[in-house]
Coordinates of N, CA and C in Angstrom, one line a residue:
X1 N 122.7 84.9 99.0 CA 123.7 85.1 97.9 C 122.7 86.2 96.8
X2 N 123.6 87.2 96.5 CA 123.3 88.0 95.5 C 123.8 88.0 94.4
X3 N 123.3 87.6 92.9 CA 124.2 87.5 91.8 C 123.8 88.5 91.0
X4 N 125.2 89.1 90.3 CA 124.9 90.3 89.4 C 125.7 90.1 88.0
X5 N 124.7 90.4 87.3 CA 125.0 90.5 85.4 C 124.4 91.9 85.0
X6 N 125.4 91.9 84.1 CA 125.3 93.4 83.4 C 125.7 93.4 82.1
X7 N 126.1 94.4 81.4 CA 126.8 94.6 80.2 C 127.3 95.7 80.4
X8 N 127.7 96.1 81.5 CA 128.8 97.1 81.8 C 130.3 97.0 81.8
X9 N 130.8 95.9 81.3 CA 132.2 95.5 81.6 C 132.8 96.3 82.7
X10 N 134.0 96.9 82.7 CA 134.2 97.3 84.1 C 134.7 99.0 83.9
X11 N 134.0 99.8 85.1 CA 134.4 99.4 86.6 C 132.9 99.5 87.2
X12 N 132.3 99.6 86.4 CA 130.6 99.9 87.1 C 130.2 98.8 87.9
X13 N 130.7 97.9 87.7 CA 130.2 96.6 88.6 C 130.5 96.6 90.0
X14 N 131.8 97.3 90.0 CA 132.2 97.5 91.5 C 131.5 98.3 92.3
X15 N 131.1 99.4 91.6 CA 130.0 100.4 92.6 C 129.0 100.0 92.8
X16 N 128.1 98.9 91.7 CA 127.0 98.3 92.8 C 127.5 97.2 93.7
X17 N 128.6 96.8 93.7 CA 129.1 96.1 94.9 C 129.2 96.7 96.2
X18 N 129.7 97.8 96.1 CA 130.0 98.7 96.8 C 128.7 98.9 97.8
X19 N 127.7 99.4 96.9 CA 126.5 99.8 97.6 C 126.1 98.8 98.2
X20 N 125.9 97.5 97.4 CA 125.2 96.4 98.5 C 126.0 95.9 99.2
X21 N 127.4 96.0 99.8 CA 128.1 95.4 100.6 C 128.0 96.6 102.0
X22 N 127.4 98.0 101.4 CA 127.4 98.7 102.7 C 126.1 98.4 103.6
X23 N 125.2 97.6 102.7 CA 123.6 97.2 103.3 C 123.5 95.9 103.8
X24 N 124.3 94.7 103.3 CA 124.5 93.7 103.8 C 125.5 93.0 103.5
X25 N 125.7 91.6 104.6 CA 127.1 91.1 104.2 C 126.9 89.6 103.1
X26 N 125.7 89.8 102.4 CA 125.2 88.7 101.6 C 126.7 88.5 100.6
X27 N 126.7 86.9 100.2 CA 127.8 87.0 99.4 C 127.5 87.0 98.1
X28 N 128.2 87.8 97.1 CA 128.2 88.3 95.8 C 129.0 87.1 95.1
X29 N 127.9 86.9 93.9 CA 128.6 86.0 92.7 C 128.5 86.9 91.6
X30 N 129.5 87.1 90.8 CA 129.3 87.6 89.4 C 128.7 86.2 88.5
X31 N 127.6 86.7 87.6 CA 127.4 86.0 86.6 C 128.0 86.2 85.3
X32 N 127.7 87.5 85.1 CA 128.8 87.9 83.8 C 128.4 89.5 83.6
X33 N 129.4 90.4 83.5 CA 129.1 91.7 83.2 C 129.8 92.2 81.7
X34 N 129.6 91.2 81.0 CA 130.1 91.4 79.3 C 129.0 90.6 78.5
X35 N 128.0 90.8 78.8 CA 127.0 90.8 77.8 C 126.6 91.5 76.9
X36 N 126.0 91.0 75.8 CA 126.0 92.2 74.6 C 125.4 93.2 75.3
X37 N 126.0 94.3 75.0 CA 125.9 95.7 75.1 C 124.3 96.1 74.3
X38 N 123.4 96.5 75.5 CA 122.2 97.1 75.7 C 121.3 96.1 74.5
X39 N 121.9 94.7 74.1 CA 121.1 93.5 73.5 C 120.4 93.0 75.0
X40 N 118.9 93.0 75.2 CA 117.8 92.6 76.1 C 117.9 91.5 75.8
X41 N 117.3 91.1 74.4 CA 116.8 89.3 74.4 C 118.2 88.3 74.7
X42 N 119.4 89.0 74.3 CA 120.5 88.2 74.4 C 120.6 88.0 76.2
X43 N 120.4 88.8 76.5 CA 120.6 89.0 78.2 C 119.6 88.1 78.8
X44 N 118.5 88.3 78.4 CA 117.7 87.4 78.7 C 117.6 86.2 78.6
X45 N 118.2 85.4 77.0 CA 118.2 84.5 77.4 C 119.4 83.4 77.8
X46 N 120.7 84.4 78.2 CA 121.6 83.9 79.2 C 121.0 83.4 80.7
X47 N 120.3 84.7 80.9 CA 120.1 84.8 82.4 C 118.7 83.5 82.3
X48 N 118.1 83.0 81.5 CA 117.3 81.9 81.5 C 117.9 80.8 81.6
X49 N 119.2 80.7 81.2 CA 120.0 79.4 80.9 C 120.6 79.1 82.2
X50 N 121.3 80.3 82.7 CA 122.2 80.4 83.8 C 121.4 80.3 85.1
X51 N 120.4 81.3 85.7 CA 120.4 81.4 86.6 C 119.5 80.2 87.2
X52 N 118.9 79.2 86.6 CA 118.3 77.9 87.1 C 119.3 76.8 87.7
X53 N 120.7 77.2 87.7 CA 121.5 76.3 88.5 C 122.0 76.6 89.7
X54 N 121.3 78.1 90.0 CA 121.8 78.5 91.2 C 121.1 78.1 92.3
X55 N 121.6 77.8 93.8 CA 120.1 77.8 94.6 C 119.5 79.0 95.1
X56 N 118.3 79.1 95.7 CA 117.9 80.4 95.9 C 118.8 81.7 96.4
X57 N 118.5 82.5 95.4 CA 119.2 83.4 95.4 C 118.3 84.8 94.7
X58 N 118.7 86.3 95.5 CA 118.2 87.5 94.5 C 119.5 87.7 93.5
X59 N 118.7 87.9 92.4 CA 119.5 88.0 90.9 C 119.6 89.2 90.5
X60 N 120.5 90.1 90.6 CA 120.4 91.6 89.8 C 120.9 91.7 88.7
X61 N 120.0 91.8 87.6 CA 120.5 92.0 86.4 C 119.9 93.4 85.7
X62 N 121.3 94.1 85.3 CA 120.6 95.4 84.7 C 121.5 95.5 82.9
X63 N 120.5 95.2 82.3 CA 120.7 95.4 80.9 C 119.7 96.4 80.7
X64 N 119.9 97.6 80.6 CA 119.0 99.0 80.9 C 119.4 100.0 79.6
X65 N 118.9 99.7 78.0 CA 119.0 100.8 77.5 C 118.2 101.9 77.6
X66 N 117.0 101.9 78.2 CA 116.1 102.7 78.7 C 116.3 103.5 80.2
X67 N 117.2 103.2 80.7 CA 117.8 103.8 82.2 C 117.5 105.4 81.9
X68 N 116.6 105.9 82.9 CA 116.4 107.4 82.9 C 115.2 107.6 82.4
X69 N 114.7 107.1 81.5 CA 113.2 107.2 80.9 C 112.0 106.8 82.1
X70 N 110.8 106.3 81.3 CA 110.0 106.5 82.3 C 109.5 104.9 82.8
X71 N 110.4 104.1 81.9 CA 110.4 102.5 82.3 C 110.6 102.1 83.8
X72 N 109.7 101.4 84.4 CA 109.9 101.1 85.9 C 110.9 100.2 86.0
X73 N 111.1 100.2 87.5 CA 112.1 99.7 88.1 C 111.3 98.5 88.9
X74 N 111.7 96.9 88.4 CA 111.0 96.0 88.9 C 111.9 94.7 89.7
X75 N 111.2 94.4 90.5 CA 111.2 93.2 91.4 C 110.5 92.2 90.9
X76 N 111.0 91.0 90.8 CA 110.2 89.3 90.3 C 110.3 88.4 91.3
X77 N 109.3 87.9 91.7 CA 109.2 87.0 92.6 C 109.2 85.6 92.1
X78 N 110.1 85.1 92.4 CA 109.8 83.3 91.2 C 110.0 82.1 92.3
X79 N 109.4 81.8 93.3 CA 109.2 80.9 94.0 C 110.7 81.3 95.1
X80 N 111.6 80.3 95.4 CA 112.5 80.8 96.4 C 113.7 82.1 95.8
X81 N 113.3 82.3 94.4 CA 114.3 83.3 93.9 C 113.2 84.9 93.6
X82 N 114.6 85.9 93.6 CA 113.8 87.0 93.6 C 115.0 87.9 92.5
X83 N 114.5 88.0 91.4 CA 115.2 89.0 90.3 C 114.6 90.3 90.3
X84 N 115.7 91.4 90.3 CA 115.9 92.7 90.1 C 116.1 93.3 88.8
X85 N 115.9 94.3 88.2 CA 116.0 95.1 87.1 C 115.2 95.5 86.5
X86 N 115.5 96.0 85.2 CA 114.6 97.0 84.4 C 113.4 96.4 83.8
X87 N 112.3 97.0 84.1 CA 111.4 96.3 83.3 C 111.2 96.6 81.9
X88 N 112.2 95.4 81.0 CA 112.3 95.8 79.8 C 112.1 94.2 79.4
X89 N 111.7 93.4 79.9 CA 111.7 91.8 79.8 C 112.6 91.2 79.9
X90 N 113.8 91.7 80.3 CA 115.4 90.8 80.6 C 114.9 89.9 81.7
X91 N 114.1 90.5 82.8 CA 113.7 89.2 83.9 C 113.3 88.0 83.4
X92 N 112.4 88.1 82.6 CA 110.8 87.5 82.2 C 111.5 86.1 82.2
X93 N 112.0 85.8 80.8 CA 112.4 84.5 81.0 C 112.8 83.6 82.1
X94 N 114.0 84.0 82.6 CA 114.4 83.4 83.9 C 113.5 83.5 84.8
X95 N 112.8 84.2 85.0 CA 111.6 83.9 86.1 C 110.7 83.1 85.6
X96 N 110.4 82.9 84.5 CA 109.4 81.8 84.1 C 110.1 80.4 84.4
X97 N 111.3 80.7 83.7 CA 112.0 79.1 83.9 C 112.6 79.2 85.3
X98 N 112.8 79.6 86.5 CA 112.8 79.2 87.5 C 111.5 78.7 88.3
X99 N 110.3 79.4 88.3 CA 108.8 79.1 88.7 C 108.6 78.2 87.9
X100 N 108.5 78.1 86.7 CA 108.1 77.2 86.1 C 106.3 77.8 85.1
X101 N 106.2 77.4 83.9 CA 105.1 78.0 83.1 C 103.7 78.0 84.0
X102 N 103.7 77.1 84.9 CA 102.1 76.8 84.9 C 101.8 77.7 86.4
X103 N 103.2 78.4 86.7 CA 102.9 79.3 87.9 C 102.8 80.7 87.6
X104 N 102.7 81.5 88.3 CA 102.6 82.9 88.4 C 103.7 83.6 89.2
X105 N 104.9 84.5 88.3 CA 105.7 84.9 88.9 C 105.0 86.5 89.5
X106 N 105.6 86.8 90.6 CA 105.0 87.9 90.9 C 105.8 89.2 91.0
X107 N 105.2 90.5 90.3 CA 106.2 91.2 90.0 C 105.5 92.8 91.1
X108 N 106.9 93.6 91.4 CA 106.7 94.6 92.0 C 107.3 95.9 91.4
X109 N 106.5 96.8 91.5 CA 107.9 98.0 91.3 C 108.3 98.6 92.2
X110 N 109.7 99.2 91.8 CA 110.3 99.5 93.0 C 110.3 101.4 92.4
X111 N 110.1 101.9 94.0 CA 110.2 103.4 93.9 C 111.7 104.0 93.7
X112 N 111.9 104.5 92.7 CA 113.1 105.1 92.1 C 113.3 106.5 92.3
X113 N 112.3 107.1 93.0 CA 112.2 108.4 92.9 C 113.4 109.1 94.1
X114 N 113.9 109.8 93.2 CA 115.1 110.3 94.2 C 116.4 110.0 94.1
X115 N 116.5 109.2 92.6 CA 118.0 108.3 92.4 C 119.2 109.4 92.2
X116 N 120.2 109.1 92.4 CA 121.2 110.1 92.3 C 121.6 110.6 91.0
X117 N 121.3 109.6 90.1 CA 122.0 109.8 88.9 C 120.7 109.5 87.8
X118 N 120.8 109.6 86.7 CA 119.5 109.5 85.7 C 120.1 108.1 84.7
X119 N 121.3 107.9 84.9 CA 122.4 107.0 83.8 C 122.9 106.1 84.5
X120 N 122.7 105.9 85.8 CA 123.5 104.5 86.3 C 122.2 104.3 87.6
X121 N 121.4 103.4 87.2 CA 120.2 103.1 87.9 C 120.9 101.6 88.6
X122 N 121.7 101.0 88.1 CA 122.6 99.8 88.8 C 122.9 100.0 90.1
X123 N 123.7 101.1 90.1 CA 124.3 101.4 91.5 C 123.1 102.5 92.2
X124 N 122.2 103.2 91.9 CA 121.3 103.8 92.6 C 119.9 103.5 92.9
X125 N 119.4 102.7 92.0 CA 117.9 102.0 92.0 C 118.4 100.3 92.3
X126 N 118.7 99.7 91.7 CA 118.6 98.2 91.7 C 119.6 97.7 92.9
X127 N 121.2 97.8 92.9 CA 121.8 97.3 93.9 C 121.1 97.8 95.1
X128 N 120.9 98.5 95.9 CA 119.9 99.0 96.9 C 118.8 98.4 97.2
X129 N 118.0 98.2 96.0 CA 116.8 97.2 96.1 C 117.3 95.7 96.1
X130 N 118.1 95.3 95.4 CA 118.8 94.0 95.6 C 119.0 93.7 97.2
X131 N 119.9 94.7 97.9 CA 120.3 94.3 99.2 C 119.3 94.7 99.9
X132 N 118.1 95.3 100.2 CA 116.5 95.4 100.7 C 116.2 93.8 100.6
X133 N 115.9 93.4 99.4 CA 115.0 92.4 99.4 C 116.0 91.2 100.2
X134 N 117.3 91.0 99.5 CA 118.2 90.1 100.3 C 117.9 89.8 101.9
X135 N 117.9 91.4 102.4 CA 117.8 91.0 103.9 C 116.5 90.8 104.6
X136 N 115.3 91.5 104.0 CA 114.2 91.2 104.5 C 113.6 89.9 103.9
X137 N 114.2 89.0 102.7 CA 113.9 87.6 102.6 C 112.6 87.6 101.9
X138 N 112.9 86.3 100.9 CA 111.8 86.7 99.8 C 110.4 86.2 100.2
X139 N 110.0 86.2 101.4 CA 108.5 85.8 101.8 C 108.4 87.2 102.5
X140 N 109.1 88.4 102.4 CA 108.3 89.2 103.2 C 108.4 90.5 102.3
X141 N 108.6 90.4 100.8 CA 108.4 91.7 100.1 C 107.7 92.5 100.0
X142 N 106.4 92.2 100.8 CA 105.2 93.2 100.6 C 105.1 94.1 101.8
X143 N 106.6 93.7 102.5 CA 106.5 94.8 103.9 C 107.6 96.0 103.4
X144 N 108.4 95.6 102.0 CA 109.1 96.8 101.8 C 108.2 97.9 101.4
X145 N 108.3 99.1 101.9 CA 107.3 100.2 101.7 C 107.6 100.8 100.1
X146 N 109.0 100.5 99.5 CA 109.5 100.8 98.1 C 109.0 100.1 97.1
X147 N 108.4 99.1 97.5 CA 107.9 97.8 96.6 C 106.5 98.3 96.2
X148 N 105.7 98.0 95.1 CA 104.3 98.1 95.0 C 104.0 97.1 93.8
X149 N 103.0 95.9 94.0 CA 102.6 94.7 93.5 C 102.1 95.5 92.4
X150 N 102.7 95.0 90.9 CA 101.9 95.5 89.8 C 101.2 94.2 89.4
X151 N 100.5 94.3 88.0 CA 100.1 93.3 86.8 C 100.5 93.8 85.5
X152 N 100.8 94.5 85.3 CA 101.6 95.2 84.2 C 103.0 95.2 84.0
X153 N 103.6 94.7 82.7 CA 105.1 94.9 82.7 C 105.5 94.3 81.5
X154 N 106.7 94.8 81.3 CA 107.4 94.4 79.9 C 107.3 92.7 79.4
X155 N 106.8 92.1 78.6 CA 107.0 90.5 78.5 C 108.0 90.5 77.3
X156 N 108.8 89.4 77.5 CA 109.6 89.0 76.3 C 109.6 87.5 76.3
X157 N 109.4 87.2 75.1 CA 109.4 85.7 74.5 C 110.1 85.4 73.3
X158 N 110.9 84.2 73.0 CA 111.8 84.0 72.1 C 110.8 83.5 70.7
X159 N 111.2 83.9 70.0 CA 110.5 83.4 68.3 C 110.8 81.7 68.2
X160 N 109.5 81.1 68.0 CA 109.6 80.1 67.7 C 109.6 79.6 65.8
X161 N 110.2 78.5 66.0 CA 110.5 78.0 64.2 C 109.3 77.7 64.0
X162 N 109.6 77.3 62.7 CA 108.5 77.1 62.0 C 108.9 75.4 61.4
X163 N 108.1 74.5 61.7 CA 108.7 73.0 61.6 C 107.6 72.6 60.4
X164 N 108.2 72.1 59.4 CA 107.3 71.1 58.5 C 108.3 69.9 58.2
X165 N 107.4 68.8 57.2 CA 108.2 67.3 57.5 C 109.7 67.2 56.8
X166 N 109.7 68.5 55.6 CA 111.0 68.3 55.1 C 112.2 69.9 55.4
X167 N 111.7 70.3 56.3 CA 112.1 71.8 56.6 C 111.8 72.5 58.1
X168 N 113.2 73.2 58.3 CA 112.7 73.8 59.5 C 113.4 75.2 59.5
X169 N 112.5 76.3 59.5 CA 112.7 77.8 59.7 C 113.2 78.4 60.9
X170 N 114.2 78.8 61.2 CA 114.5 79.2 62.4 C 115.5 80.5 62.4
X171 N 115.5 81.0 63.7 CA 116.7 82.3 63.4 C 118.0 82.0 64.7
X172 N 118.8 83.0 64.5 CA 120.2 82.6 65.6 C 119.5 83.5 66.7
X173 N 119.3 83.3 67.6 CA 118.8 83.9 69.3 C 120.0 84.6 69.7
X174 N 121.4 83.9 69.8 CA 123.0 84.4 70.3 C 123.9 83.9 69.4
X175 N 125.2 84.3 69.8 CA 126.1 84.2 69.6 C 127.2 83.8 70.7
X176 N 128.1 83.1 71.2 CA 128.4 82.8 72.1 C 129.6 83.2 71.8
X177 N 130.9 83.4 72.9 CA 131.9 84.0 72.9 C 132.9 83.0 72.2
X178 N 132.7 81.9 72.1 CA 133.4 81.1 71.1 C 133.2 81.0 69.4
X179 N 131.8 81.6 69.4 CA 131.5 81.9 68.3 C 130.1 80.7 67.6
X180 N 130.0 80.2 68.6 CA 128.8 79.1 68.3 C 127.5 79.9 68.4
X181 N 126.6 79.7 66.9 CA 125.5 80.2 66.8 C 124.5 79.6 67.6
X182 N 123.8 80.1 68.4 CA 122.7 79.0 68.7 C 121.4 79.6 68.0
X183 N 120.7 78.8 67.9 CA 119.3 78.8 67.1 C 118.1 78.5 68.2
X184 N 117.2 78.9 67.8 CA 115.9 78.6 68.5 C 114.9 77.4 68.2
X185 N 116.1 76.6 67.4 CA 115.6 75.4 66.8 C 115.5 74.2 67.7
X186 N 114.7 73.3 68.3 CA 114.9 72.5 69.5 C 115.8 71.2 69.0
X187 N 116.6 70.9 69.5 CA 117.5 69.8 69.3 C 116.6 68.5 69.1
X188 N 115.8 68.3 69.1 CA 115.0 67.0 68.5 C 114.7 67.1 66.9
X189 N 114.9 68.2 66.6 CA 114.9 68.0 64.9 C 116.0 67.3 64.4
X190 N 116.9 66.8 65.1 CA 118.2 66.6 64.5 C 118.4 65.1 65.0
X191 N 117.6 64.7 65.7 CA 117.6 63.7 66.1 C 117.7 62.4 65.0
X192 N 119.3 61.4 65.4 CA 119.0 60.6 63.9 C 119.3 60.9 62.7
X193 N 119.8 62.1 63.0 CA 120.0 62.9 61.5 C 121.6 62.6 61.3
X194 N 122.0 62.2 60.1 CA 123.8 62.6 59.9 C 124.0 63.6 59.1
X195 N 123.3 64.3 58.5 CA 123.7 65.5 57.7 C 122.4 65.9 57.7
X196 N 122.6 67.4 57.6 CA 121.6 68.7 57.5 C 121.9 69.5 56.5
X197 N 121.1 70.0 55.6 CA 121.5 71.3 54.8 C 121.2 72.8 55.8
X198 N 122.1 73.4 56.2 CA 122.3 74.8 56.3 C 121.9 75.6 55.4
X199 N 120.7 76.5 55.1 CA 120.5 77.3 53.9 C 121.2 77.0 53.0
X200 N 121.1 76.2 52.5 CA 121.5 75.2 51.2 C 123.0 74.3 51.1
X201 N 123.7 74.9 52.6 CA 124.6 74.1 52.4 C 124.7 72.9 53.1
X202 N 125.4 71.7 52.8 CA 125.3 70.5 53.6 C 126.4 70.5 54.4
X203 N 126.0 69.9 55.7 CA 126.6 70.2 56.8 C 126.6 68.4 57.6
X204 N 127.7 68.3 58.2 CA 127.3 67.1 59.2 C 126.7 67.4 60.5
X205 N 125.9 66.3 61.3 CA 125.6 66.6 62.3 C 126.5 65.4 63.6
X206 N 126.8 66.2 64.3 CA 127.3 65.6 65.7 C 127.2 65.8 67.2
X207 N 127.7 64.8 67.7 CA 127.2 65.1 69.0 C 128.5 65.7 69.7
X208 N 129.5 65.7 69.4 CA 130.5 66.7 69.9 C 131.1 67.6 69.0
X209 N 131.8 68.4 69.6 CA 132.5 69.1 68.8 C 133.7 68.3 67.6
X210 N 134.5 67.6 68.5 CA 135.6 66.6 67.7 C 134.6 65.4 66.9
X211 N 133.8 65.5 66.7 CA 133.1 64.6 65.8 C 133.2 64.8 64.5
X212 N 134.0 66.1 64.4 CA 134.4 66.3 63.1 C 136.3 67.0 63.0
X213 N 136.7 66.9 62.3 CA 138.2 67.1 62.4 C 138.4 69.1 62.4
X214 N 139.4 69.5 63.2 CA 139.4 71.1 63.4 C 139.4 71.3 62.4
X215 N 138.6 72.7 62.4 CA 137.9 73.7 61.1 C 136.9 73.2 60.1
X216 N 136.5 72.1 61.0 CA 135.3 71.8 59.5 C 134.1 72.0 60.5
X217 N 133.4 72.4 59.6 CA 131.9 72.8 60.2 C 131.4 71.8 60.7
X218 N 130.3 72.0 61.5 CA 129.0 71.1 61.9 C 127.9 72.0 62.9
X219 N 126.5 70.7 62.9 CA 125.5 71.2 63.7 C 125.2 70.1 64.7
X220 N 125.3 70.5 65.6 CA 124.9 70.1 67.2 C 123.9 70.4 68.2
X221 N 123.6 69.9 69.1 CA 123.0 70.5 70.2 C 123.4 70.8 71.1
X222 N 123.5 72.0 71.5 CA 124.2 72.3 72.3 C 123.4 72.2 73.9
X223 N 124.2 72.5 75.4 CA 123.9 72.4 76.4 C 122.0 72.7 77.2
X224 N 121.9 74.3 76.2 CA 120.7 74.7 76.6 C 119.5 73.6 75.3
X225 N 119.9 72.7 74.7 CA 119.3 71.8 73.9 C 118.7 72.5 72.6
X226 N 119.1 73.4 72.1 CA 118.8 74.3 70.9 C 120.0 73.7 69.7
X227 N 119.4 73.3 68.7 CA 120.4 73.6 67.4 C 121.4 74.8 67.4
X228 N 122.8 74.0 67.2 CA 123.8 75.2 67.1 C 124.3 74.8 65.8
X229 N 124.8 76.1 65.2 CA 125.7 76.4 63.8 C 127.5 76.2 64.4
X230 N 128.4 75.5 64.3 CA 129.5 75.4 65.1 C 130.4 75.2 63.8
X231 N 132.1 75.4 64.4 CA 133.4 74.9 64.0 C 133.9 74.4 64.8
X232 N 134.3 73.2 64.7 CA 135.2 72.7 65.6 C 136.9 73.2 65.6
X233 N 137.0 73.9 66.7 CA 137.9 74.9 67.1 C 138.1 76.2 66.1
X234 N 136.8 76.3 65.8 CA 136.4 77.5 64.7 C 135.1 78.2 65.2
X235 N 134.9 79.2 64.7 CA 133.7 80.4 65.0 C 132.7 79.9 63.9
X236 N 131.5 79.3 64.5 CA 130.3 79.4 63.6 C 129.8 80.2 62.9
X237 N 129.9 81.4 63.6 CA 129.0 82.5 63.0 C 130.1 82.9 61.7
X238 N 131.2 83.2 61.7 CA 131.9 83.5 60.6 C 131.6 82.6 59.5
X239 N 131.8 81.5 60.0 CA 131.7 79.8 58.8 C 130.6 80.3 58.0
X240 N 129.2 80.2 58.6 CA 128.0 80.3 58.4 C 127.6 81.6 57.3
X241 N 128.0 82.6 58.1 CA 127.9 83.7 57.9 C 126.6 84.4 58.7
X242 N 126.4 84.1 59.8 CA 125.3 84.5 60.5 C 125.5 85.4 61.7
X243 N 124.5 86.0 62.0 CA 124.5 86.6 63.5 C 123.2 86.6 64.0
X244 N 123.2 87.1 65.2 CA 121.9 87.0 66.2 C 120.8 87.5 65.2
X245 N 119.8 87.1 64.9 CA 118.6 87.5 64.4 C 118.6 87.0 62.9
X246 N 119.5 86.4 62.4 CA 119.4 85.8 60.9 C 118.4 84.5 61.1
X247 N 118.3 84.3 60.0 CA 117.2 83.5 59.7 C 117.9 82.0 59.0
X248 N 117.7 81.1 59.6 CA 118.5 79.8 59.4 C 117.3 78.9 58.6
X249 N 117.7 78.2 57.7 CA 116.7 77.3 57.2 C 117.5 75.7 57.3
X250 N 116.7 74.7 57.8 CA 117.2 73.6 57.9 C 116.3 72.6 56.8
X251 N 117.2 72.1 55.7 CA 116.4 71.0 55.3 C 117.2 69.7 54.9
X252 N 116.3 68.6 55.0 CA 116.9 67.2 55.3 C 116.5 66.5 53.5
X253 N 118.0 65.7 53.6 CA 117.7 64.9 52.4 C 116.8 63.7 52.5

């Protein structure tokens, strides 16, 4: 199995699939091709949340604002999974999640010399590499001449909130398509709390969206385990006036 994720929209992913299908009969599964454009951190967040639900696979992820520059093309081996994409941090959180923090992800640089295009490495570098990796198998990456083990790579981590007895200061990591503003604040911060102030505004805490009437603001814990700012059948980002990267202060009465 090869999964594909990108910020390409359409029709560019089809070209990547064509390249792969000329090299392998692997099952292809689309994760998403409408990830926020050139937003490496948002893509890294969603990959970390989605990829661990897959069985062992090769995961091709191309969110690559540095395409054509000297940034490295990368393969990451994380246990039974392999990730393929640019060396800009987008692969790192998912690779760590797949393998576990106490284990070491192995990274390999892809030889991308001679790529047909300097603007579409998804088609010309990453798709062929993903197909080759799938065909040779996760245990035999060292046999591929195009791959060279590397110890240095671009890291990416998500900011930690500041937690005190009466307040938590975090930030919005991403906003999903429903408008739910997902923060970096762990859900256990609001465990047992019925009401919380969000940037000074008193808001109820609910376990489900339907805990409040349609159109009502609420704070809840999403499936990812983090605090979300939401509106039942509405957009939390618009109601709370926040976007990715904005500070969120939670205070408790």
